Amino acid sequence: MLISDNLKQNFYQVLKRGRVLILAANDVDSLCASKILQILLQADGVMYTLIPVTSLQDLTDAFQKHHSQATSVVTINCGAVTPLQEALSLTENPLLPIFVIDSHRPLDLDNVYGSDQVKIVIREGDTVNIPKLDEINRNEERGEPEPISSSSAPSDSELDVEEDSLEPRTKRQRRGPGAGRRKRREWEHKREDLLFRYYEFSYYDTCCSLVLYDTAWKLSKDGPQVLWWGIIGLTDQYLHQRVGKEKYVSEVQQLQHHVARHNKFRDSTDSGGASGSSGAPEHGLRLSFSNELKLCLHRHWTFFDSMISSDYTTCRFRLWTQKGRDRMLECLADMGLPITESQQKYSAMDFQLREKVPSLFEKLSSKYGLSDLTYGSFNAAYGYRAKLSAADMAIACAALIESTRNTENETPSSSTTTETDFSSNNFLIAQDALARDSMRLVLQGIEQAKIVQSLMRAQIQSCMDRRLVICLGTFMYACLDESTPGVRLLSTPLVLRRLALFIRHSWSLLSKRSRNLPFVLSAPSYHPQGYCLLLGLPPIASDDNKNDLGRAFKYTSERLDAEAITDQLDPCIIEVKLEERSKFLDHLELLLSESVS
């Protein structure tokens, strides 16, 4: 069932009854959302257990291991698209409420219309496009809900019995024996078509961190720190292109009101001279709106390295060509930014020149095609320390989450640590980085992110030089193999998505046809060995970011009966046996061509 009204009573008061089990996906939005929820629970002295999960199997295992100690369960970004009644065997625990906070869409309709035990929490005012119950289930009046699946079609005899039982006997006699069957079949075909269209595309909606920030605000438990975590979650969504520009701008406009409200309160407490006030300038957190440059980590890198490593400038200047690199140097010269200055660390650049950079870019935007170089975002400053942008924090946290283990330097004792334990530890480290006194961890994440971004830049150069992106008829395809430099770092889900977005954008400048085709990127999977990851993206020409490759991956796997693992939390990622990859791609191409025709 869906709950959006009176979240204090229907959601938070239920959590306060006892220990809460929090199951959170391994991404930045879930990181921030779980941190907000923890702050709320800590304020009311509520005990909780936090378990990060990386797959549906992790979700099931963690639930089975810990649910007996909990009086309620909250899943964050790891439950909305899966029928939880079946996956978690909830019939064995009918009194345990399961609250689902998730940005993944479409919602599984069994979670929406099935047992009231599963409660999907959405922000008040948000709309959810789901079919009406009477359009997908004809048995609700008798209290016998049928599984909401497009694959469960009844037999002919069942059609007659079920249809006839719904109407008076005299009416059935007048209609004739075949009328009920035909009517039932028409309804079934309509239902299957409706469900197909509903489940066809996967996409993202409001991030979990903003749903929980909104809850905190209505509980009067929000503060600048909680708001900052909500901003980071939204920024991560935007950087990974999970939401479009229109949705992002709408959310930013709402957040600006909250930022102004908190800053006004902070200023009033400062002027009032309240002793020990959290608004004291040397200790308090101050948020501000600003236009952020689309230059990756430019405040923590050299300006030159940031420009040659960022998706935006790489594609605008086509930096994989000598002509493009020369044009970028020409742009820097027109800005009056000497090469020696641009190759210094940003913080060491001439202060006046550094402050002029955004306006200089704006003046040259028409000449170099940089009209949308900036986007609205937020900065945070603790006391008198340097500002930290939401984009930098999101990138740093993602790098900490996706940090890979150094198998070469592992000791025998450390090598026994499971990959799940290692990922969970990374998640907790990244959550520590959200605290305001953990700048060391943030800088560690930024340095890790710079390494990853440099590897991505090198991979783009290789893809363009060697023409590694190929057209397989109905989709574009590229592959990272074991010989790719830094392939272990590039093969983690979050990094692989950013790399796929980078390659898709770059290649679309060389091939106009590719703009209208989905893109599939393959990379080695190390857990388990012998598999490869396949990640799918919608066509770059698509404005709504809706992706049909997740469903196509699933159908292809079922049709081929391939050895595939489909329990990734991102439905557009699948793991396939290396030996079956070519066959899988052939069948995928066939399936997509059938859907087009």
mmCIF file of N, CA and C in Angstrom, residues 169-176:
data_model
loop_
_atom_site.group_PDB
_atom_site.id
_atom_site.type_symbol
_atom_site.label_atom_id
_atom_site.label_comp_id
_atom_site.label_asym_id
_atom_site.label_seq_id
_atom_site.Cartn_x
_atom_site.Cartn_y
_atom_site.Cartn_z
ATOM 1 N N ARG A 169 -27.720 -16.371 -12.764
ATOM 2 C CA ARG A 169 -27.840 -17.532 -13.657
ATOM 3 C C ARG A 169 -28.654 -17.206 -14.906
ATOM 4 N N THR A 170 -29.767 -16.459 -14.744
ATOM 5 C CA THR A 170 -30.617 -16.151 -15.904
ATOM 6 C C THR A 170 -29.870 -15.327 -16.932
ATOM 7 N N LYS A 171 -29.029 -14.415 -16.480
ATOM 8 C CA LYS A 171 -28.260 -13.576 -17.403
ATOM 9 C C LYS A 171 -27.234 -14.410 -18.145
ATOM 10 N N ARG A 172 -26.635 -15.403 -17.452
ATOM 11 C CA ARG A 172 -25.653 -16.273 -18.099
ATOM 12 C C ARG A 172 -26.324 -17.094 -19.188
ATOM 13 N N GLN A 173 -27.560 -17.544 -18.922
ATOM 14 C CA GLN A 173 -28.256 -18.363 -19.908
ATOM 15 C C GLN A 173 -28.564 -17.560 -21.167
ATOM 16 N N ARG A 174 -28.972 -16.274 -21.010
ATOM 17 C CA ARG A 174 -29.285 -15.442 -22.167
ATOM 18 C C ARG A 174 -28.046 -15.150 -23.012
ATOM 19 N N ARG A 175 -26.885 -15.031 -22.379
ATOM 20 C CA ARG A 175 -25.676 -14.644 -23.115
ATOM 21 C C ARG A 175 -25.124 -15.791 -23.938
ATOM 22 N N GLY A 176 -25.356 -17.013 -23.574
ATOM 23 C CA GLY A 176 -24.782 -18.136 -24.303
ATOM 24 C C GLY A 176 -23.467 -18.556 -23.676
#
